[in-house]
Amino acid sequence: MNLNLYLAQVNNINDPDKKGRIRVKIIPHLQEVADTDLPWAVPFSSSLSSSQMENDLPLVNTMIRVLVDNKWKRFYYLPNAYFYELFNFDNVSDKLPNDVSNKEYQYLSFKLYKDGGLEFHNNNSGDHGFIHKSGSYSIFDNDGNIKVDTKTSDMSIKCNGNTIESSSTSLIINGNLEILQ
Amino acid sequence: MSTYSNYEIAVKIDDKALDYPPTNYTFTLQDSIHTLYPTASFYFDDVGGLFNEFLTFINGTKMEITLGLPDDFIVCPYIIIKNSIPDQASTNGFGGVTNVSLVHEYMYEQSKKSRAFKDEITNIIKRIVKYSFKKMTLETTVNKGIWYQPFIYDTEFIINNMLPFAYSSTAKNTPYYCFINSNNEFNFVSYQHMFNNSNIMELKLVPSAITQSVGLDSVYSVFPIQSSISDIRSFLNTTQYSFDKNNALKIIETEISDYRGNNNKIPIRADLDNKTSINELYSNDCNDENIENNNKGLTLDYMRNIFTLDKVILVCNLNVKIVSGTKIKLGVPIATDNQKMESSLRYSGEYIVERSYHSWTSFGANSIIIASRNNITVPSTYLNSGVLL
């Protein structure tokens, strides 16, 4: 099967079969086709097996690359298309807290979500974490230390029915408190 | 229209009759079951160069050609796609024989479209083909589902995106062909449909020296020709594969002998234990009946060339009843051991016209026909008959 590469706009990600498909408008080839008649494209690659699957859908209206067979019967989608001006590393580095060492571009694998959340892994220092849009974050450092900073007033940690809760004015421990010297 | 030397010949340019004696031009009308559009070559003796001076043959000009006998002729509309005057014949200035290449008018009556259809193939063809053909023959398929026309011409959509999938049980394991013949008739039919035609044109080889050779059913010469074994090798023993909904490999194995008719023999010898090709079909991971039917059509599409592997080229009197897709019954006499003339069992029989060439020159008109089939009946006593496929 010969596949050809095209540019497409994501039209719909709500697959009625819940099978990871997305509806694509291939531009300009299917420009005039009604939205309800557009083809459903399946991921070109995935980690799918009998015990493993993932779902990482692109956003509606974003531009992606699709592969189409030469008879226009099979449609596969690739990750979002690359546009030079849209790739702005400053949007990522500005969000990283001081707790993260070696923030240079070449060390960082990251995913910046639409709502501002940032997931990252530092391939040099080993730091790995998630920074919430509010600025709160939790980071595992290279030695396995956990750094948590919440910029909002509340935090709750639960463990085997015991909880530690904090608010802006208090720290509540629900369970036995044991202080060891 | 004009009758000239017992032939009906007329040429119209932009709907106006070409007022020039047919002795000043020659042409050949060509069609084929393998190509959608019929074509024509037109040679016009424009010695003084005036026809070209007045832009008669510029590209895009409509040209209608009529050829046949007074009570039986074909008419086909063309568009000039190329013209040239390769040799200057005039001694006083510009001029010579103009060579004009023509293709059926429908080719230039379309625009590229972006659209989708959810229907059966022949229903879609009925909807999109707006051109007024003399006749349209469409054989229904079982192929339904969604079809995309991605900013391409209607005919590209038919030929590239739908024809390869065409399948129906009535086609008896034969592929579909889509073509317009030199009589301006549109066809979307299976090979079986063409062979089922009860309107058979009977032709017989007659030595040109005897008087019967003037008949419409006379053939002057027969030139048998087989497709090269290297061209058909990949169709001998094929494997098609796809994956089903459980991600399991599904194999379809077919041999060339699965496609012969009436238990006849295919006139080649080959070792069918040797695999000769492997083709991918569409994976039916969602258990869709439409994909299953499309794969049946694709399997036949891969095999389409084997249906025309045993060919004869026939030279005969002008007979415009014979165009591509016509079924003929050919009689070829052969001298036997006892000096009697009998019918050749090897070459006599039924064929489908694969290509036709109808020509007019100032010396007269004739037809050259390429007819083909893929199986024959021969006695077991014939050399090699026991090892035919």
Coordinates of C-alpha atoms in Angstrom, one line a residue:
Chain A
M1 CA 0.0 0.0 0.0
N2 CA 1.4 3.4 -1.0
L3 CA 0.8 6.2 1.4
N4 CA 0.9 9.9 0.5
L5 CA 1.5 12.7 3.1
Y6 CA -1.0 15.5 3.4
L7 CA -1.7 18.4 5.7
A8 CA -5.1 18.3 7.5
Q9 CA -7.1 20.2 10.1
V10 CA -8.5 18.3 13.1
N11 CA -12.2 18.5 12.7
N12 CA -13.5 16.2 15.5
I13 CA -11.8 14.2 18.2
N14 CA -15.0 12.7 19.7
D15 CA -14.9 9.3 18.1
P16 CA -18.4 7.7 18.6
D17 CA -16.7 4.3 18.8
K18 CA -14.1 5.6 21.4
K19 CA -11.3 4.0 19.4
G20 CA -8.8 6.8 19.2
R21 CA -9.8 8.0 15.8
I22 CA -10.0 11.7 14.8
R23 CA -12.0 13.3 12.0
V24 CA -9.7 15.1 9.6
K25 CA -10.2 17.8 6.9
I26 CA -7.4 17.2 4.4
I27 CA -6.6 20.6 2.8
P28 CA -7.4 21.4 0.1
H29 CA -8.4 18.0 -1.2
L30 CA -11.4 17.5 1.1
Q31 CA -12.1 21.3 1.6
E32 CA -15.6 21.1 0.2
V33 CA -16.7 17.9 2.0
A34 CA -19.3 18.4 4.7
D35 CA -17.9 17.9 8.3
T36 CA -20.2 14.9 8.8
D37 CA -18.7 13.1 5.8
L38 CA -15.1 13.7 6.6
P39 CA -12.9 10.6 7.1
W40 CA -12.0 9.2 10.5
A41 CA -8.2 8.7 10.7
V42 CA -6.5 6.3 13.0
P43 CA -3.1 6.9 14.7
F44 CA -0.2 5.9 12.4
S45 CA 1.6 4.4 15.3
S46 CA 0.7 3.6 18.9
S47 CA 1.8 1.5 21.8
L48 CA -1.3 -0.6 21.5
S49 CA -1.3 -4.2 22.5
S50 CA -3.6 -6.5 24.4
S51 CA -2.5 -5.0 27.7
Q52 CA -1.3 -1.6 26.7
M53 CA -2.8 1.5 25.1
E54 CA -2.6 5.2 25.0
N55 CA -4.7 8.1 23.9
D56 CA -3.1 11.4 23.1
L57 CA -5.5 13.2 20.8
P58 CA -4.6 16.5 19.1
L59 CA -6.7 19.5 19.7
V60 CA -9.6 20.4 17.4
N61 CA -8.7 22.9 14.7
T62 CA -5.0 22.2 15.0
M63 CA -3.0 21.2 11.9
I64 CA -1.7 17.7 11.6
R65 CA -0.1 15.5 9.0
V66 CA -2.0 12.6 7.6
L67 CA -1.0 9.7 5.5
V68 CA -3.6 8.5 2.9
D69 CA -3.4 5.6 0.5
N70 CA -3.6 6.3 -3.2
K71 CA -7.2 5.2 -3.5
W72 CA -8.4 7.4 -0.5
K73 CA -9.7 4.5 1.6
R74 CA -7.3 4.5 4.5
F75 CA -6.4 7.5 6.7
Y76 CA -3.6 7.6 9.3
Y77 CA -2.7 10.6 11.4
L78 CA 0.7 11.7 12.6
P79 CA 1.4 14.1 15.5
N80 CA 0.7 17.8 15.0
A81 CA 2.4 19.4 12.0
Y82 CA 5.5 21.5 12.8
F83 CA 5.3 25.3 12.3
Y84 CA 8.6 27.2 13.0
E85 CA 6.9 30.3 14.5
L86 CA 4.7 28.2 16.9
F87 CA 7.7 26.6 18.6
N88 CA 8.6 29.0 21.3
F89 CA 10.9 27.6 24.0
D90 CA 10.5 30.7 26.2
N91 CA 6.9 29.7 27.0
V92 CA 8.4 26.6 28.6
S93 CA 11.5 27.9 30.3
D94 CA 9.6 30.7 32.0
K95 CA 7.4 28.1 33.7
L96 CA 10.2 26.0 35.2
P97 CA 10.8 26.8 38.9
N98 CA 14.3 27.4 40.3
D99 CA 14.2 23.9 41.8
V100 CA 14.9 22.6 38.3
S101 CA 18.6 22.5 37.5
N102 CA 20.1 22.7 34.0
K103 CA 17.1 24.2 32.2
E104 CA 18.9 24.5 28.9
Y105 CA 16.9 23.7 25.8
Q106 CA 18.9 20.8 24.7
Y107 CA 18.4 18.8 27.9
L108 CA 14.6 19.1 28.2
S109 CA 11.9 16.8 27.0
F110 CA 8.6 18.4 27.6
K111 CA 5.0 18.7 26.8
L112 CA 3.2 22.0 27.2
Y113 CA -0.6 21.5 27.4
K114 CA -3.2 23.9 26.1
D115 CA -4.3 25.0 29.6
G116 CA -0.7 25.9 30.5
G117 CA 0.3 22.7 32.4
L118 CA 3.8 21.6 31.7
E119 CA 5.2 18.0 31.9
F120 CA 9.0 17.8 31.6
H121 CA 12.0 15.5 32.0
N122 CA 15.5 16.8 32.3
N123 CA 17.7 14.4 30.4
N124 CA 20.8 15.9 32.0
S125 CA 19.9 16.2 35.7
G126 CA 17.2 13.5 35.8
D127 CA 14.6 15.9 37.2
H128 CA 11.1 14.9 36.3
G129 CA 7.9 16.7 37.1
F130 CA 4.7 18.5 36.4
I131 CA 4.0 22.2 36.7
H132 CA 0.4 23.1 37.0
K133 CA -1.0 26.2 35.3
S134 CA -1.3 27.8 38.7
G135 CA 2.4 27.5 39.3
S136 CA 2.1 24.6 41.7
Y137 CA 4.5 21.8 41.0
S138 CA 5.7 18.4 42.0
I139 CA 9.2 17.3 41.0
F140 CA 11.3 14.2 41.5
D141 CA 14.9 15.2 41.4
N142 CA 17.8 13.1 40.3
D143 CA 18.2 11.5 43.8
G144 CA 14.5 10.6 44.2
N145 CA 13.8 13.6 46.4
I146 CA 10.2 15.0 45.9
K147 CA 9.8 18.7 45.8
V148 CA 6.2 19.9 46.1
D149 CA 5.2 23.5 46.1
T150 CA 1.6 24.5 46.0
K151 CA 0.7 28.0 45.0
T152 CA -2.9 27.5 46.1
S153 CA -4.1 27.4 49.7
D154 CA -4.9 23.7 50.0
M155 CA -3.0 20.5 49.9
S156 CA -4.0 17.0 50.9
I157 CA -1.9 13.9 51.1
K158 CA -3.6 10.6 51.8
C159 CA -2.0 7.3 52.9
N160 CA -3.8 4.2 54.1
G161 CA -6.7 6.2 55.5
N162 CA -4.5 8.8 57.2
T163 CA -4.4 12.3 55.8
I164 CA -2.3 15.4 56.0
E165 CA -4.1 18.5 54.9
S166 CA -2.9 22.0 54.8
S167 CA -4.6 25.3 54.2
S168 CA -3.4 28.8 54.3
T169 CA -3.6 28.9 58.1
S170 CA -3.3 25.4 59.4
L171 CA -1.8 21.9 59.1
I172 CA -4.2 19.1 60.0
I173 CA -3.0 15.6 60.6
N174 CA -5.7 12.9 60.7
G175 CA -4.1 9.8 62.3
N176 CA -1.3 9.1 64.9
L177 CA 1.6 11.6 64.8
E178 CA 4.9 10.0 65.7
I179 CA 8.0 12.2 66.0
L180 CA 11.3 10.3 66.0
Q181 CA 14.6 11.8 67.1
Chain B
M1 CA -23.0 14.1 -43.7
S2 CA -21.6 13.0 -46.9
T3 CA -21.4 9.6 -48.7
Y4 CA -18.1 9.1 -50.4
S5 CA -17.1 6.0 -52.3
N6 CA -19.8 4.0 -50.5
Y7 CA -18.7 5.2 -47.1
E8 CA -20.4 7.6 -44.8
I9 CA -17.8 10.2 -43.8
A10 CA -18.2 13.5 -42.1
V11 CA -16.0 15.8 -40.1
K12 CA -17.4 18.7 -38.1
I13 CA -15.3 21.4 -36.5
D14 CA -17.0 23.4 -33.9
D15 CA -20.3 22.0 -35.1
K16 CA -19.7 23.2 -38.7
A17 CA -19.2 20.6 -41.5
L18 CA -15.7 20.6 -42.9
D19 CA -16.4 21.4 -46.5
Y20 CA -13.5 19.6 -48.0
P21 CA -13.3 16.3 -50.0
P22 CA -12.4 13.3 -47.8
T23 CA -9.6 12.5 -50.2
N24 CA -7.7 15.4 -48.6
Y25 CA -7.7 13.9 -45.2
T26 CA -7.1 10.6 -43.5
F27 CA -7.9 9.5 -39.9
T28 CA -7.9 6.6 -37.5
L29 CA -10.4 6.1 -34.7
Q30 CA -9.0 4.1 -31.7
D31 CA -10.6 2.7 -28.6
S32 CA -9.6 0.2 -25.9
I33 CA -11.2 -1.6 -23.0
H34 CA -8.0 -0.7 -21.0
T35 CA -8.3 3.1 -21.4
L36 CA -11.3 5.4 -20.7
Y37 CA -11.1 7.7 -23.6
P38 CA -11.2 6.9 -27.3
T39 CA -8.7 8.8 -29.4
A40 CA -8.2 9.7 -33.0
S41 CA -5.4 10.7 -35.3
F42 CA -6.3 13.1 -38.1
Y43 CA -4.1 14.0 -41.0
F44 CA -5.2 17.0 -43.1
D45 CA -3.6 18.0 -46.4
D46 CA -3.3 21.8 -45.8
V47 CA -0.9 22.4 -48.6
G48 CA -1.5 26.2 -48.8
G49 CA -1.5 26.5 -45.0
L50 CA -4.8 28.4 -45.0
F51 CA -6.7 26.2 -42.6
N52 CA -3.9 26.6 -40.1
E53 CA -3.7 30.3 -40.8
F54 CA -7.3 30.7 -39.9
L55 CA -6.8 28.7 -36.6
T56 CA -8.9 25.7 -37.7
F57 CA -6.9 23.1 -35.7
I58 CA -5.9 25.0 -32.6
N59 CA -5.8 22.9 -29.4
G60 CA -9.1 22.7 -27.6
T61 CA -11.2 22.9 -30.8
K62 CA -14.2 20.5 -30.9
M63 CA -14.1 18.0 -33.8
E64 CA -16.8 15.4 -34.5
I65 CA -16.0 12.5 -36.8
T66 CA -18.5 10.2 -38.5
L67 CA -17.4 7.0 -40.2
G68 CA -19.1 3.9 -41.5
L69 CA -21.5 2.8 -44.2
P70 CA -24.6 4.7 -45.2
D71 CA -26.9 2.6 -43.0
D72 CA -24.4 1.9 -40.2
F73 CA -22.0 4.5 -38.9
I74 CA -20.4 5.7 -35.7
V75 CA -20.2 9.3 -34.5
C76 CA -17.8 10.5 -31.8
P77 CA -17.0 13.9 -30.5
Y78 CA -13.4 14.8 -29.9
I79 CA -11.2 17.7 -28.8
I80 CA -8.0 18.6 -30.5
I81 CA -5.2 18.1 -27.9
K82 CA -2.2 18.5 -30.2
N83 CA -1.4 19.6 -33.7
S84 CA 1.6 20.0 -35.8
I85 CA 2.9 20.3 -39.4
P86 CA 6.0 18.2 -39.3
D87 CA 6.8 18.4 -43.0
Q88 CA 6.5 21.5 -45.1
A89 CA 5.2 20.5 -48.5
S90 CA 4.6 23.8 -50.1
T91 CA 7.2 25.3 -52.4
N92 CA 5.7 28.7 -52.3
G93 CA 5.4 29.2 -48.6
F94 CA 4.0 27.7 -45.5
G95 CA 1.9 24.5 -45.6
G96 CA 1.8 20.7 -45.5
V97 CA 0.1 17.8 -43.9
T98 CA -1.3 18.8 -40.5
N99 CA -1.2 16.0 -37.9
V100 CA -4.0 16.4 -35.3
S101 CA -4.3 14.3 -32.2
L102 CA -7.8 14.0 -30.7
V103 CA -9.3 12.7 -27.5
H104 CA -12.9 12.2 -26.5
E105 CA -14.6 15.5 -25.7
Y106 CA -15.6 14.4 -22.2
M107 CA -12.0 14.7 -21.1
Y108 CA -12.2 18.5 -21.2
E109 CA -15.8 18.8 -20.0
Q110 CA -14.9 18.3 -16.4
S111 CA -13.5 20.3 -13.5
K112 CA -11.7 19.0 -10.4
K113 CA -14.0 18.5 -7.4
S114 CA -13.7 17.9 -3.7
R115 CA -16.6 15.8 -2.4
A116 CA -17.7 12.6 -0.8
F117 CA -20.3 10.0 -1.6
K118 CA -21.9 7.3 0.4
D119 CA -23.4 5.0 -2.2
E120 CA -22.9 2.1 -4.6
I121 CA -20.3 2.7 -7.3
T122 CA -22.6 2.7 -10.4
N123 CA -25.1 4.9 -8.6
I124 CA -22.3 7.4 -8.0
I125 CA -21.3 7.2 -11.7
K126 CA -24.9 7.9 -12.7
R127 CA -24.8 11.0 -10.5
I128 CA -21.5 12.5 -11.5
V129 CA -21.4 11.8 -15.2
K130 CA -23.3 14.7 -16.7
Y131 CA -22.1 14.2 -20.3
S132 CA -24.7 13.0 -22.9
F133 CA -23.2 9.8 -24.2
K134 CA -25.1 7.9 -26.9
K135 CA -25.5 5.1 -24.5
M136 CA -24.4 4.3 -20.9
T137 CA -24.0 0.6 -19.8
L138 CA -23.4 0.2 -16.1
E139 CA -23.2 -3.1 -14.4
T140 CA -24.2 -2.8 -10.7
T141 CA -21.6 -3.7 -8.1
V142 CA -21.9 -4.6 -4.4
N143 CA -19.4 -2.0 -3.4
K144 CA -20.9 0.6 -1.0
G145 CA -19.5 2.7 1.7
I146 CA -17.8 6.1 1.6
W147 CA -15.8 7.3 -1.4
Y148 CA -13.7 10.4 -1.5
Q149 CA -13.1 12.5 -4.6
P150 CA -10.1 14.6 -3.4
F151 CA -10.1 17.5 -5.8
I152 CA -9.7 15.3 -8.9
Y153 CA -11.6 15.0 -12.2
D154 CA -14.7 12.8 -12.2
T155 CA -13.1 10.3 -14.5
E156 CA -9.9 10.1 -12.4
F157 CA -12.2 9.4 -9.4
I158 CA -14.0 6.6 -11.3
I159 CA -10.8 5.0 -12.7
N160 CA -8.4 5.4 -9.8
N161 CA -10.7 5.4 -6.7
M162 CA -13.6 3.2 -7.6
L163 CA -12.9 0.9 -10.6
P164 CA -10.2 -1.2 -8.8
F165 CA -12.7 -2.2 -6.1
A166 CA -15.6 -3.1 -8.4
Y167 CA -17.0 -6.4 -7.6
S168 CA -20.3 -8.4 -8.1
S169 CA -21.2 -12.0 -7.9
T170 CA -22.7 -11.8 -11.3
A171 CA -19.3 -10.9 -12.7
K172 CA -18.2 -14.5 -12.0
N173 CA -14.8 -13.7 -10.7
T174 CA -13.9 -11.3 -13.5
P175 CA -12.7 -7.7 -13.1
Y176 CA -14.6 -4.6 -14.3
Y177 CA -13.5 -2.3 -17.2
C178 CA -14.5 1.3 -17.7
F179 CA -14.2 2.7 -21.2
I180 CA -15.8 4.9 -23.8
N181 CA -15.8 3.3 -27.3
S182 CA -15.5 5.0 -30.6
N183 CA -19.3 5.1 -30.9
N184 CA -19.5 7.5 -28.0
E185 CA -20.8 4.8 -25.6
F186 CA -19.8 4.7 -21.9
N187 CA -19.2 1.3 -20.4
F188 CA -18.6 0.3 -16.8
V189 CA -18.9 -3.5 -17.0
S190 CA -17.3 -6.7 -16.0
Y191 CA -15.4 -9.0 -18.4
Q192 CA -18.1 -11.6 -17.8
H193 CA -20.8 -9.0 -18.9
M194 CA -19.0 -8.5 -22.2
F195 CA -18.7 -12.2 -22.7
N196 CA -22.4 -12.7 -21.8
N197 CA -23.4 -10.5 -24.7
S198 CA -25.7 -12.5 -27.0
N199 CA -25.2 -10.1 -29.8
I200 CA -22.2 -11.8 -31.3
M201 CA -20.4 -10.5 -34.4
E202 CA -19.3 -13.5 -36.5
L203 CA -16.1 -13.0 -38.5
K204 CA -14.3 -15.5 -40.7
L205 CA -10.9 -15.5 -42.3
V206 CA -11.3 -15.4 -46.1
P207 CA -8.5 -15.3 -48.6
S208 CA -8.5 -11.8 -50.1
A209 CA -8.4 -13.2 -53.6
I210 CA -11.9 -14.6 -53.5
T211 CA -15.1 -12.6 -53.8
Q212 CA -16.5 -13.3 -50.3
S213 CA -13.7 -11.1 -48.9
V214 CA -15.9 -8.1 -49.6
G215 CA -18.4 -9.1 -47.0
L216 CA -18.6 -7.2 -43.7
D217 CA -17.8 -10.5 -41.9
S218 CA -14.6 -11.0 -43.8
V219 CA -11.2 -11.0 -42.2
Y220 CA -8.2 -10.6 -44.5
S221 CA -5.5 -11.5 -42.1
V222 CA -5.2 -13.0 -38.6
F223 CA -2.1 -12.4 -36.6
P224 CA -2.1 -14.4 -33.3
I225 CA -0.1 -12.9 -30.5
Q226 CA 0.3 -13.9 -26.9
S227 CA 1.3 -11.6 -24.0
S228 CA 4.9 -12.1 -23.1
I229 CA 5.4 -14.6 -20.3
S230 CA 7.5 -12.1 -18.5
D231 CA 4.5 -9.7 -18.5
I232 CA 2.1 -12.2 -17.0
R233 CA 4.5 -14.0 -14.7
S234 CA 3.4 -12.1 -11.7
F235 CA -0.2 -13.3 -12.2
L236 CA 0.6 -17.0 -12.3
N237 CA 0.5 -17.8 -8.6
T238 CA -0.5 -14.9 -6.4
T239 CA -0.8 -14.3 -2.7
Q240 CA -3.0 -11.5 -1.4
Y241 CA -2.9 -10.8 2.3
S242 CA -4.7 -8.6 4.9
F243 CA -5.3 -8.5 8.6
D244 CA -8.7 -9.2 10.2
K245 CA -10.3 -7.7 13.3
N246 CA -8.3 -9.9 15.6
N247 CA -5.1 -8.7 13.9
A248 CA -4.7 -12.2 12.4
L249 CA -3.1 -12.5 9.0
K250 CA -5.6 -13.5 6.3
I251 CA -4.1 -15.1 3.2
I252 CA -5.9 -15.4 -0.2
E253 CA -4.0 -17.6 -2.6
T254 CA -5.0 -17.8 -6.2
E255 CA -3.6 -19.3 -9.3
I256 CA -4.1 -18.1 -12.9
S257 CA -6.1 -21.3 -13.6
D258 CA -8.7 -20.1 -11.1
Y259 CA -9.8 -17.5 -13.6
R260 CA -10.4 -19.6 -16.7
G261 CA -13.9 -20.3 -17.9
N262 CA -15.8 -23.4 -18.8
N263 CA -13.0 -25.7 -17.7
N264 CA -11.1 -24.7 -20.8
K265 CA -7.3 -24.4 -20.8
I266 CA -5.1 -21.4 -20.5
P267 CA -2.7 -21.6 -23.4
I268 CA 0.6 -21.3 -21.4
R269 CA 2.6 -23.8 -19.4
A270 CA 4.1 -22.9 -16.1
D271 CA 5.0 -24.4 -12.7
L272 CA 2.2 -23.2 -10.4
D273 CA 4.1 -24.3 -7.3
N274 CA 6.3 -21.2 -7.7
K275 CA 4.9 -18.1 -6.0
T276 CA 5.1 -15.2 -8.3
S277 CA 3.6 -12.2 -6.5
I278 CA 2.4 -10.9 -3.2
N279 CA 0.0 -8.0 -2.8
E280 CA -1.5 -6.3 0.2
L281 CA -5.2 -5.8 0.6
Y282 CA -7.0 -3.5 3.0
S283 CA -7.0 -4.8 6.6
N284 CA -10.4 -5.4 7.8
D285 CA -9.8 -4.5 11.5
C286 CA -13.3 -3.3 12.0
N287 CA -15.0 -6.3 10.4
D288 CA -16.7 -4.1 7.7
E289 CA -18.6 -5.8 4.9
N290 CA -17.6 -3.0 2.5
I291 CA -13.9 -3.6 3.1
E292 CA -14.5 -7.3 2.4
N293 CA -16.2 -6.6 -0.9
N294 CA -13.6 -4.0 -1.9
N295 CA -10.9 -6.6 -1.2
K296 CA -12.7 -9.1 -3.5
G297 CA -12.6 -6.4 -6.3
L298 CA -9.0 -5.6 -5.6
T299 CA -8.0 -9.3 -5.9
L300 CA -9.6 -9.4 -9.4
D301 CA -8.0 -6.1 -10.3
Y302 CA -4.6 -7.5 -9.7
M303 CA -5.4 -10.3 -12.2
R304 CA -7.0 -8.2 -14.9
N305 CA -4.3 -8.7 -17.5
I306 CA -4.7 -12.5 -17.6
F307 CA -8.1 -12.1 -19.2
T308 CA -6.6 -10.7 -22.4
L309 CA -3.4 -12.8 -22.7
D310 CA -4.3 -14.8 -25.8
K311 CA -4.8 -12.3 -28.6
V312 CA -5.4 -12.1 -32.3
I313 CA -5.0 -9.1 -34.5
L314 CA -7.6 -9.0 -37.3
V315 CA -7.4 -7.0 -40.5
C316 CA -10.8 -6.7 -42.1
N317 CA -13.2 -4.5 -44.1
L318 CA -14.5 -1.4 -42.3
N319 CA -16.9 -2.7 -39.8
V320 CA -17.9 -0.1 -37.2
K321 CA -20.2 -2.5 -35.4
I322 CA -16.9 -3.8 -33.9
V323 CA -15.7 -1.5 -31.2
S324 CA -14.0 -2.3 -27.9
G325 CA -16.0 -4.5 -25.7
T326 CA -17.8 -6.2 -28.6
K327 CA -18.0 -10.0 -28.5
I328 CA -16.9 -11.7 -31.7
K329 CA -16.9 -15.3 -33.0
L330 CA -13.9 -15.9 -35.2
G331 CA -13.7 -18.7 -37.8
V332 CA -10.2 -19.5 -38.9
P333 CA -9.8 -22.2 -41.6
I334 CA -6.8 -24.5 -41.6
A335 CA -5.7 -27.2 -44.0
T336 CA -5.7 -30.5 -42.4
D337 CA -3.6 -33.6 -43.1
N338 CA -6.1 -34.9 -45.7
Q339 CA -6.0 -31.5 -47.5
K340 CA -9.5 -30.5 -46.4
M341 CA -10.2 -27.1 -44.9
E342 CA -11.4 -27.3 -41.4
S343 CA -11.9 -24.8 -38.6
S344 CA -8.8 -24.1 -36.5
L345 CA -9.6 -25.3 -33.0
R346 CA -6.7 -23.3 -31.6
Y347 CA -7.7 -19.9 -33.0
S348 CA -11.4 -20.2 -33.9
G349 CA -13.9 -19.3 -31.2
E350 CA -15.2 -16.4 -29.1
Y351 CA -13.2 -13.3 -28.2
I352 CA -13.7 -9.9 -26.7
V353 CA -12.5 -6.9 -28.7
E354 CA -9.8 -5.4 -26.6
R355 CA -8.9 -2.6 -29.0
S356 CA -10.3 -1.3 -32.4
Y357 CA -8.8 0.9 -35.0
H358 CA -11.1 2.1 -37.8
S359 CA -9.2 4.0 -40.5
W360 CA -10.2 6.1 -43.5
T361 CA -7.7 6.9 -46.2
S362 CA -8.2 8.2 -49.8
F363 CA -7.7 4.5 -50.8
G364 CA -10.7 3.3 -48.7
A365 CA -11.5 2.3 -45.2
N366 CA -10.6 -0.7 -43.1
S367 CA -10.7 -2.0 -39.5
I368 CA -7.9 -3.5 -37.4
I369 CA -9.2 -5.3 -34.4
I370 CA -7.3 -6.7 -31.4
A371 CA -9.4 -9.4 -29.8
S372 CA -8.5 -11.5 -26.8
R373 CA -9.5 -14.2 -24.4
N374 CA -7.7 -16.2 -21.7
N375 CA -8.8 -19.8 -22.4
I376 CA -9.2 -22.2 -25.3
T377 CA -10.6 -25.7 -26.0
V378 CA -8.2 -28.0 -27.9
P379 CA -8.2 -31.8 -28.3
S380 CA -6.0 -33.8 -25.9
T381 CA -4.1 -35.1 -28.9
Y382 CA -2.6 -31.6 -29.6
L383 CA 1.0 -31.2 -28.6
N384 CA 1.4 -29.7 -25.2
S385 CA -2.4 -29.8 -24.5
G386 CA -1.8 -32.0 -21.5
V387 CA 0.4 -29.5 -19.8
L388 CA -1.6 -26.4 -20.4
L389 CA -2.9 -24.7 -17.3

